[in-house]
mmCIF file of C-alpha atoms and ligand atoms in Angstrom:
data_model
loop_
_atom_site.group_PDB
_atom_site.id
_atom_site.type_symbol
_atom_site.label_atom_id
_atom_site.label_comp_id
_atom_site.label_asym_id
_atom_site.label_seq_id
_atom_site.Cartn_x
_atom_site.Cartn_y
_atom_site.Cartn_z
ATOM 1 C CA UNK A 23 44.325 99.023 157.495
ATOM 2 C CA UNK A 24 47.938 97.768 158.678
ATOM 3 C CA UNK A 25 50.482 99.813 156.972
ATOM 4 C CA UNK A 26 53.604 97.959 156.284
ATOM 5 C CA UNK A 27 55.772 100.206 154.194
ATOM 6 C CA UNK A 28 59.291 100.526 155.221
ATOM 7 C CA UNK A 29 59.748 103.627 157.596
ATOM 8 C CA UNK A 30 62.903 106.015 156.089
ATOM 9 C CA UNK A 31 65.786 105.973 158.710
ATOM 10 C CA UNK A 32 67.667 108.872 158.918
ATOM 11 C CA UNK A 33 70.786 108.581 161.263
ATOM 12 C CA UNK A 34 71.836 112.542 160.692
ATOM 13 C CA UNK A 35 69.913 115.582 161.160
ATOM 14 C CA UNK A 36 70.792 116.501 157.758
ATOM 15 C CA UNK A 37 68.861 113.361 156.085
ATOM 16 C CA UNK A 38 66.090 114.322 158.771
ATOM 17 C CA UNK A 39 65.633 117.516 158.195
ATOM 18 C CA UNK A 40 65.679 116.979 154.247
ATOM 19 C CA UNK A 41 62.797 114.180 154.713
ATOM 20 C CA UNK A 42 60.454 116.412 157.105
ATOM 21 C CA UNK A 43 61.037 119.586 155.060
ATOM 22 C CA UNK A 44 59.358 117.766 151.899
ATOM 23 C CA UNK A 45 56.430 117.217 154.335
ATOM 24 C CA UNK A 46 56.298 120.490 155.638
ATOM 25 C CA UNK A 47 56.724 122.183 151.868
ATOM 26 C CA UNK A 48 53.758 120.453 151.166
ATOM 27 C CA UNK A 49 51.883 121.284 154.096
ATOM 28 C CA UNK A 50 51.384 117.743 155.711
ATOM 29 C CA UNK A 51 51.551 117.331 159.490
ATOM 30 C CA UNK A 52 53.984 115.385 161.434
ATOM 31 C CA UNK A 53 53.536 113.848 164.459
ATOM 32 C CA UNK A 54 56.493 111.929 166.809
ATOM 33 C CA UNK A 55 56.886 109.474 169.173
ATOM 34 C CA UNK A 56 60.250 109.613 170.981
ATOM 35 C CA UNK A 57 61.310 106.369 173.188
ATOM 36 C CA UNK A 58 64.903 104.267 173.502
ATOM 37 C CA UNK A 59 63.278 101.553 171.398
ATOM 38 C CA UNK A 60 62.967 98.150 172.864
ATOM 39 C CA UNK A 61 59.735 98.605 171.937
ATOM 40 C CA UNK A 62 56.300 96.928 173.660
ATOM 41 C CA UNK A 63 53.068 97.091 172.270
ATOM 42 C CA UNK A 64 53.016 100.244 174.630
ATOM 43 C CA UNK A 65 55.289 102.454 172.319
ATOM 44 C CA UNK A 66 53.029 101.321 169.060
ATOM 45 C CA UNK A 67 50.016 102.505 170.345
ATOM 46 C CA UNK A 68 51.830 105.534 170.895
ATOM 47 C CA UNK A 69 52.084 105.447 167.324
ATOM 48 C CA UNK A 70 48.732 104.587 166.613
ATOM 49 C CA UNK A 71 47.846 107.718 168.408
ATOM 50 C CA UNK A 72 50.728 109.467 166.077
ATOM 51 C CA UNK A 73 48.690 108.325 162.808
ATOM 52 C CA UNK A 74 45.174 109.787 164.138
ATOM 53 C CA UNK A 75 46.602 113.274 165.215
ATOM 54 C CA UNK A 76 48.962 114.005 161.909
ATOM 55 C CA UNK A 77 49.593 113.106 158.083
ATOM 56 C CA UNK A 78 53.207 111.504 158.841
ATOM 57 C CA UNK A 79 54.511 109.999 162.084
ATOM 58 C CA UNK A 80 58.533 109.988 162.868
ATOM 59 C CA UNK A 81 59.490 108.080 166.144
ATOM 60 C CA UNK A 82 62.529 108.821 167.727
ATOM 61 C CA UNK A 83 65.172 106.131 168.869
ATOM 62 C CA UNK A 84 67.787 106.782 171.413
ATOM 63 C CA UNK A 85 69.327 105.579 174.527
ATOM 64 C CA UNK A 86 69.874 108.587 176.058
ATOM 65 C CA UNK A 87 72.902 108.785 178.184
ATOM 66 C CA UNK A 88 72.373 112.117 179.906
ATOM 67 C CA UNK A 89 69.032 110.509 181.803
ATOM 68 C CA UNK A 90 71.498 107.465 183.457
ATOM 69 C CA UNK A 91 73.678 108.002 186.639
ATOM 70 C CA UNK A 92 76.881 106.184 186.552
ATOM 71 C CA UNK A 93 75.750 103.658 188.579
ATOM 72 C CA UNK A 94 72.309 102.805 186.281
ATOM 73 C CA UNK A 95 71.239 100.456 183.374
ATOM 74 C CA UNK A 96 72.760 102.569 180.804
ATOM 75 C CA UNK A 97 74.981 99.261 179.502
ATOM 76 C CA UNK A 98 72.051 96.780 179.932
ATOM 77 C CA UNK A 99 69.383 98.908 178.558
ATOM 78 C CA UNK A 100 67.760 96.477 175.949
ATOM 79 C CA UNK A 101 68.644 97.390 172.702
ATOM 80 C CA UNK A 102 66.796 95.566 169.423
ATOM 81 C CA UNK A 103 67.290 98.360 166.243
ATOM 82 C CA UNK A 104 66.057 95.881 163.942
ATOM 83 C CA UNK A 105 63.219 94.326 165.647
ATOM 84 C CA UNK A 106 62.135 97.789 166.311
ATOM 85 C CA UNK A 107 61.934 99.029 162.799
ATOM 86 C CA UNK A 108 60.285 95.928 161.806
ATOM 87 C CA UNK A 109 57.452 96.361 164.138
ATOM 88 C CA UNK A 110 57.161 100.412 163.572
ATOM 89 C CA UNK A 111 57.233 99.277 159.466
ATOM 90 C CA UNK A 112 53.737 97.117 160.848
ATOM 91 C CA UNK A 113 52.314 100.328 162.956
ATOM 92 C CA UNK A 114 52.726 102.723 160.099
ATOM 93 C CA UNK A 115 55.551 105.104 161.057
ATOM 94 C CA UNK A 116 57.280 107.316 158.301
ATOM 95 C CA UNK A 117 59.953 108.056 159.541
ATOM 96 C CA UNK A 118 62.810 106.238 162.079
ATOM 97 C CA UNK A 119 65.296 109.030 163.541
ATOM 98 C CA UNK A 120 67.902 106.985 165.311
ATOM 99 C CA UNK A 121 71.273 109.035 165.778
ATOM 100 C CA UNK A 122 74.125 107.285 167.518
ATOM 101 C CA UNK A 123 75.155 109.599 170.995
ATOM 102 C CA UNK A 124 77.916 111.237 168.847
ATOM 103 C CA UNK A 125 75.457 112.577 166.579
ATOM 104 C CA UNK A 126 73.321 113.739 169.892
ATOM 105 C CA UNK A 127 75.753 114.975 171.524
ATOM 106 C CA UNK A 128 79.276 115.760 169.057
ATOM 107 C CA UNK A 129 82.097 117.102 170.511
ATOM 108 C CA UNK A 130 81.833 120.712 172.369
ATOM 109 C CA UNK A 131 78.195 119.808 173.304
ATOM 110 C CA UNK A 132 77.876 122.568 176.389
ATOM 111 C CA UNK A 133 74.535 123.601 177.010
ATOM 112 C CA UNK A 134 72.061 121.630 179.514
ATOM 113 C CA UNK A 135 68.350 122.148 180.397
ATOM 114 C CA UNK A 136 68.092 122.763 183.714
ATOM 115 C CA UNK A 137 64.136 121.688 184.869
ATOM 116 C CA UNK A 138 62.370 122.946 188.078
ATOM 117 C CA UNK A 139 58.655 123.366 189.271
ATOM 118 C CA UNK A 140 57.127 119.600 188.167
ATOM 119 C CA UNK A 141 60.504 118.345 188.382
ATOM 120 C CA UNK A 142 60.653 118.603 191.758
ATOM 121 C CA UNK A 143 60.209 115.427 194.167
ATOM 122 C CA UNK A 144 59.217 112.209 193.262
ATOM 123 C CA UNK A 145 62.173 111.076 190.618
ATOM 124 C CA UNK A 146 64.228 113.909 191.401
ATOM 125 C CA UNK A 147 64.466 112.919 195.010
ATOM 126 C CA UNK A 148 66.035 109.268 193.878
ATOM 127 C CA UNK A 149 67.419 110.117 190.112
ATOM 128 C CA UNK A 150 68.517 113.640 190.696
ATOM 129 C CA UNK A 151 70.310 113.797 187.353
ATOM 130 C CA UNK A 152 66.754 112.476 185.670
ATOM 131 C CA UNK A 153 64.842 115.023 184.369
ATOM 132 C CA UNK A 154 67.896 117.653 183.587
ATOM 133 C CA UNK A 155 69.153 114.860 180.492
ATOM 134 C CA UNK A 156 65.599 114.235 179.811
ATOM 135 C CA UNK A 157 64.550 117.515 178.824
ATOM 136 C CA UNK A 158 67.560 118.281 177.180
ATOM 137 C CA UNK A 159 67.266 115.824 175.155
ATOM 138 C CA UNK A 160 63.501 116.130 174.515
ATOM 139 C CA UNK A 161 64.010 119.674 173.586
ATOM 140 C CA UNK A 162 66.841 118.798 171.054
ATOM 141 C CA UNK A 163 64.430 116.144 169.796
ATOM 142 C CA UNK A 164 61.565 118.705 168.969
ATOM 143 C CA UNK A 165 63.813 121.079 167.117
ATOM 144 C CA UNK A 166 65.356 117.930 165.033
ATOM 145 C CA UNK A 167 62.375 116.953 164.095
ATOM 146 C CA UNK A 168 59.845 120.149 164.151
ATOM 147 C CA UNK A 169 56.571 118.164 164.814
ATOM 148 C CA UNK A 170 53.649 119.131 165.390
ATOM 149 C CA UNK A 171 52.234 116.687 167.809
ATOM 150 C CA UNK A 172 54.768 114.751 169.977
ATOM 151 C CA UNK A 173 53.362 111.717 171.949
ATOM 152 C CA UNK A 174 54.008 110.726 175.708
ATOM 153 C CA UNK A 175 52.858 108.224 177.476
ATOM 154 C CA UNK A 176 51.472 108.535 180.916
ATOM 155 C CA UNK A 177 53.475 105.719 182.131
ATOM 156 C CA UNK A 178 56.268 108.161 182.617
ATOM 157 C CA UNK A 179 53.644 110.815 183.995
ATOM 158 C CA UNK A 180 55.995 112.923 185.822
ATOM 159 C CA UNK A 181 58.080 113.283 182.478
ATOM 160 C CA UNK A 182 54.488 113.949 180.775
ATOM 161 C CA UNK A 183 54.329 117.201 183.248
ATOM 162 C CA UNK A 184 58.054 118.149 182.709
ATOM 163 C CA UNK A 185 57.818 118.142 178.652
ATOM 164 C CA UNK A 186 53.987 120.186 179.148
ATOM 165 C CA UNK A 187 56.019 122.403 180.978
ATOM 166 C CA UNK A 188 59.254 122.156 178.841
ATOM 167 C CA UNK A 189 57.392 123.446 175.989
ATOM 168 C CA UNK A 190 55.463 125.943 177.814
ATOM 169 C CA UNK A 191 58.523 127.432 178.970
ATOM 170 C CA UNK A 192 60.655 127.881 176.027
ATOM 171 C CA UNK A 193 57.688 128.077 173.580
ATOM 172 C CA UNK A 194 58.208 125.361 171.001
ATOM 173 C CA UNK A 195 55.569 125.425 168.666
ATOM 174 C CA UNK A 196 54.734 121.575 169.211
ATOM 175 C CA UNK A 197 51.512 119.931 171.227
ATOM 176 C CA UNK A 198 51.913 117.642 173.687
ATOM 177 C CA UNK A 199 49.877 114.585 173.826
ATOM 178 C CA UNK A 200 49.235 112.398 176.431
ATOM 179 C CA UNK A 201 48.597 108.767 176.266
ATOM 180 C CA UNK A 202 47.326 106.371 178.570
ATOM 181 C CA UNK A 203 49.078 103.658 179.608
ATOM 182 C CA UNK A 204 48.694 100.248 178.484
ATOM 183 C CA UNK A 205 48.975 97.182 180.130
ATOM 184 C CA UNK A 206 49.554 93.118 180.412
ATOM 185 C CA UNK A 207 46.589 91.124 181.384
ATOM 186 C CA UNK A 208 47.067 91.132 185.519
ATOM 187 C CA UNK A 209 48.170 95.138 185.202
ATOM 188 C CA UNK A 210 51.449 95.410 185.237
ATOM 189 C CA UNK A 211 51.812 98.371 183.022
ATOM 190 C CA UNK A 212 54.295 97.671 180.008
ATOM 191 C CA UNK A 213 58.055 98.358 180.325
ATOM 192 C CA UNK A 214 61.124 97.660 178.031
ATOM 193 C CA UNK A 215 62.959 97.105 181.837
ATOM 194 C CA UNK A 216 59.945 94.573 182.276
ATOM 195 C CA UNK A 217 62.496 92.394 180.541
ATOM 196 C CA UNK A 218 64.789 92.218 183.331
ATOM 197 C CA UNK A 219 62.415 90.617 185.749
ATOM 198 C CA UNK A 220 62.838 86.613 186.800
ATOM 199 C CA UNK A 221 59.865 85.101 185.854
ATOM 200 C CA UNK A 222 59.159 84.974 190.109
ATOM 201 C CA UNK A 223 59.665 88.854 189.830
ATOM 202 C CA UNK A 224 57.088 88.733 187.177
ATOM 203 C CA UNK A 225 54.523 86.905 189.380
ATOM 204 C CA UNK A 226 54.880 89.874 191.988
ATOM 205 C CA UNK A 227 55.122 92.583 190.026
ATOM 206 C CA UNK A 228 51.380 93.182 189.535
ATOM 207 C CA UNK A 229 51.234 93.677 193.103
ATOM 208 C CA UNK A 230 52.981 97.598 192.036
ATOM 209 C CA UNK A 231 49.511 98.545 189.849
ATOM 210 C CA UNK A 232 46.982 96.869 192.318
ATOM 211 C CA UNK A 233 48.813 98.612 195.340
ATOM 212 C CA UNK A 234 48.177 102.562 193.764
ATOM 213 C CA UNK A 235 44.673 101.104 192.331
ATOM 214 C CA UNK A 236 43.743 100.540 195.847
ATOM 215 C CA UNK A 237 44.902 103.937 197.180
ATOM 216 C CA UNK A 238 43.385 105.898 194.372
ATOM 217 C CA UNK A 239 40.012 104.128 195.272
ATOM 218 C CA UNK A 240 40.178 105.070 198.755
ATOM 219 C CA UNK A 241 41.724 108.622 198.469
ATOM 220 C CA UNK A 242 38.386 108.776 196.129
ATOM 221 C CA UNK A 243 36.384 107.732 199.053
ATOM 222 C CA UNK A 244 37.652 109.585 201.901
ATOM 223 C CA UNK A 245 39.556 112.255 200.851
ATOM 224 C CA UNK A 246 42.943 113.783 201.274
ATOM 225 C CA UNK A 247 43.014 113.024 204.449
ATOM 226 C CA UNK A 248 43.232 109.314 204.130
ATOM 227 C CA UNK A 249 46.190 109.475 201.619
ATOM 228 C CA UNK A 250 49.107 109.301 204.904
ATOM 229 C CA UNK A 251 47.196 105.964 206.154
ATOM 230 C CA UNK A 252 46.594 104.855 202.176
ATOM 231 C CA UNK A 253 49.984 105.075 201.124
ATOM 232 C CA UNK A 254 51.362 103.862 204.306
ATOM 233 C CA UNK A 255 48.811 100.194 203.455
ATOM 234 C CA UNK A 256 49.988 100.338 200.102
ATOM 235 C CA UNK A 257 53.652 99.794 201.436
ATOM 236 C CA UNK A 258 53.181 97.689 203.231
ATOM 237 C CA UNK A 259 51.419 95.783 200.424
ATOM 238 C CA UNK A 260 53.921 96.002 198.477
ATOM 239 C CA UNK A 261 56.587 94.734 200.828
ATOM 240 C CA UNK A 262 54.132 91.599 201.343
ATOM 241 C CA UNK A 263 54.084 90.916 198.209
ATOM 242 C CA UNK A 264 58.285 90.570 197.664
ATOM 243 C CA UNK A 265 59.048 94.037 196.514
ATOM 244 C CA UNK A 266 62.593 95.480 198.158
ATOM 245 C CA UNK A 267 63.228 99.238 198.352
ATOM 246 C CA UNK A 268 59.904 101.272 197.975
ATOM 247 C CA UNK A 269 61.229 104.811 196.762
ATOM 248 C CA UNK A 270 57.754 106.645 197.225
ATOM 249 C CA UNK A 271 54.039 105.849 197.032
ATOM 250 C CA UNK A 272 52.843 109.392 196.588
ATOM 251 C CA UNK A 273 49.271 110.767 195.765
ATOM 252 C CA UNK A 274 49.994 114.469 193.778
ATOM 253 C CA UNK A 275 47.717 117.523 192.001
ATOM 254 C CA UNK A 276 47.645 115.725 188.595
ATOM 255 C CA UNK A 277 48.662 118.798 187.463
ATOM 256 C CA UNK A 278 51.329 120.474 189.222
ATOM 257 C CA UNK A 279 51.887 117.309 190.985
ATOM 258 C CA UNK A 280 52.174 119.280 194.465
ATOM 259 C CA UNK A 281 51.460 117.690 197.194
ATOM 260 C CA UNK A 282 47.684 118.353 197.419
ATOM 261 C CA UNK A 283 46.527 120.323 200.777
ATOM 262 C CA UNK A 284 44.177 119.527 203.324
ATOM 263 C CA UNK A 285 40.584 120.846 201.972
ATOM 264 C CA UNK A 286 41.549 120.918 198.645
ATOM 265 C CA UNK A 287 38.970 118.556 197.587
ATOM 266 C CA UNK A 288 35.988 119.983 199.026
ATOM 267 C CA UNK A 289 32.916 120.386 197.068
ATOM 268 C CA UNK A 290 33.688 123.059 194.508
ATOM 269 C CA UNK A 291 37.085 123.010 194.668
ATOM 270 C CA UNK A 292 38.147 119.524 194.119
ATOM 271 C CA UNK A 293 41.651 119.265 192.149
ATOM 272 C CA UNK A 294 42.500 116.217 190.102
ATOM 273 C CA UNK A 295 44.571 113.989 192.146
ATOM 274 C CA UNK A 296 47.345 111.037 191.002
ATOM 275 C CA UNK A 297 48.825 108.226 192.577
ATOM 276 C CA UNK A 298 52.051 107.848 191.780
ATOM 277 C CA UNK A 299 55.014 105.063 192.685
ATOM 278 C CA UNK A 300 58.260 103.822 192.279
ATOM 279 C CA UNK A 301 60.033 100.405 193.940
ATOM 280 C CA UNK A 302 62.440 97.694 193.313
ATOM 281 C CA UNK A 303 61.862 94.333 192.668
ATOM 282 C CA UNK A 304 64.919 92.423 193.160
ATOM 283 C CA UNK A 305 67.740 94.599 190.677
ATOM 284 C CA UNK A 306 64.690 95.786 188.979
ATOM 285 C CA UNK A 307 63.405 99.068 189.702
ATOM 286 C CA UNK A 308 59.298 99.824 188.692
ATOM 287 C CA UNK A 309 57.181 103.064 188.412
ATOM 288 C CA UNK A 310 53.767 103.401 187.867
ATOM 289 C CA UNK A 311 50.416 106.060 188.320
ATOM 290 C CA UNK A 312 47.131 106.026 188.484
ATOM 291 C CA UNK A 313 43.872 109.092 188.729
ATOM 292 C CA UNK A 314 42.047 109.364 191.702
HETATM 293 P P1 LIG B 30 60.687 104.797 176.745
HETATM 294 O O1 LIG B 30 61.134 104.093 175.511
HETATM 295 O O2 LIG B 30 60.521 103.910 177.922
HETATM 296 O O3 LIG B 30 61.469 106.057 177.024
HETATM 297 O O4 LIG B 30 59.220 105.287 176.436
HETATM 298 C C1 LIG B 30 58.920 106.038 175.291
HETATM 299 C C2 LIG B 30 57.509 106.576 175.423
HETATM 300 O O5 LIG B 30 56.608 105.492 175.538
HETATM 301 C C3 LIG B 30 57.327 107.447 176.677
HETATM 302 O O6 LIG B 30 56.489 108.554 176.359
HETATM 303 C C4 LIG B 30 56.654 106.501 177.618
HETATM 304 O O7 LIG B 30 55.860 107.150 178.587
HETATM 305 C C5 LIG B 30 55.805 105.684 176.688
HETATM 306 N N1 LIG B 30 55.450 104.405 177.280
HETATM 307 C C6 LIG B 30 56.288 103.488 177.855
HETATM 308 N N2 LIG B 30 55.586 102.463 178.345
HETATM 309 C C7 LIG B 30 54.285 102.712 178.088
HETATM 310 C C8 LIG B 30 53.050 102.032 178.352
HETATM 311 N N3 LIG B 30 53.021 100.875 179.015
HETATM 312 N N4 LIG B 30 51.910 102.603 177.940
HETATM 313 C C9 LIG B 30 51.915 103.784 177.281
HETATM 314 N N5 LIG B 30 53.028 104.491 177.009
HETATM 315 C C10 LIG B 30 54.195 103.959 177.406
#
């Protein structure tokens, strides 16, 4: 049944902290979804998963500044507070933790999370500042809140691998969940920065899920050694189809998200593999992932 009970919105870590301790006093679980709002039907089946793992669900709301270069979407990022808590209110959240950056980050903030190992490549090589804010934030996020489950998407499946490892690495006591991503009708998977595109943008921008789709099948077919002539076709596809600047097309160990070695799928020892891309579209710049 649709829940439709007005989530509590804390905008201090104080009011937080006072809500979740009443849950955790009486031994209820919590489980979080943390996003920058502008939220899709993406993020609330995030929260859907939120409801089966735990008693209470608290999703996080913040534009992060520390995962935007200078030169990126920081300004335009699509901001909608209320819209937001009116559809979370529908998807049966608890709890809306939405500090401002001044609360995030008051004066004398000093200390910065410093990722390596699945870090590495892919989004580092193009937002080198990325994953650094991202963690740090995420980390500060899991100690605000103290859940026990905290939700990611697989959209952003390099950040999936960075918070697994995140959490690994400095032992906080929460599990991370992965969710698969959800998309529109023709695939395009769902983005808030879908709402940037022209609606001629929009017509091509399928071409981004169909263009890994197609590697994934044939890296499936013929191996690791047909990803260099795979990825190369899906570029090309991709330019074909109106897309500018292709940052990568990359196919990864779904894991560690190395770049997977010649005879590392033969029978027996066949690693998970993932496709995974990022390109522009006019000032619009896409990611996306698929298995193998
Ligand atoms: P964002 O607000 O873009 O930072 O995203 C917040 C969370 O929602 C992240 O864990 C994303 O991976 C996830 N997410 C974003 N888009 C989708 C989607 N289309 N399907 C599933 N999860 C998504």
């Amino acid at each position: 049944m649709t829940q439709t009970a007005q989530p509590h919105l804390a905008r201090t870590v104080a009011d937080l902290r006072r809500q979740t301790a009443v849950w955790r006093r009486d031994g209820r679980t919590l489980a979080m979804v943390p996003t920058m709002g502008a939220l899709h039907a993406g993020h609330l089946d995030l929260v859907r998963l939120a409801r089966q793992k735990a008693d209470h669900v608290a999703v996080s709301i913040f534009v992060n500044p520390r995962q935007f270069a200078p030169h990126e979407d920081l300004d335009r990022y699509p901001r909608d507070e209320a819209g937001d808590v009116a559809k979370l209110a529908g998807a049966g959240c608890d709890l809306v933790w939405a500090p401002t950056p001044a609360v995030m980050y008051p004066d004398g903030f000093a200390t910065r999370i410093e990722p390596a190992g699945a870090a590495e490549g892919l989004e580092t090589d193009f937002r080198p500042h990325f994953f650094g804010g991202v963690t740090t934030v995420v980390a500060k996020l899991l100690l605000q809140v103290g859940p026990d489950f905290a939700i990611f998407g697989e959209k952003d499946y390099q950040q999936l691998c960075v918070v697994r490892q995140l959490v690994r690495d400095l032992d906080i006591p929460t599990a991370i969940v992965g969710a698969p991503t959800t998309r529109e009708a023709d695939g395009l998977a769902l983005s808030s920065r879908n709402a940037y595109l022209s609606p001629a943008e929009r017509k091509q921008a399928p071409a981004l899920a169909k263009a890994i789709r197609a590697v994934a099948a044939r890296v499936a077919k013929d191996g690791v050694g047909a990803i260099a002539s795979a990825t190369s076709e899906a570029k090309a596809a991709l330019t074909a189809a109106g897309f500018g600047k292709i940052d990568y097309v990359e196919v990864r160990d779904a894991e560690t998200l190395r770049v997977p070695v010649a005879g590392s799928d033969a029978p027996g020892s066949k690693r998970p593999l993932r496709v995974l891309a990022a390109a522009w579209l006019g000032k619009t710049r896409l990611i996306d992932n698929v298995a193998v």
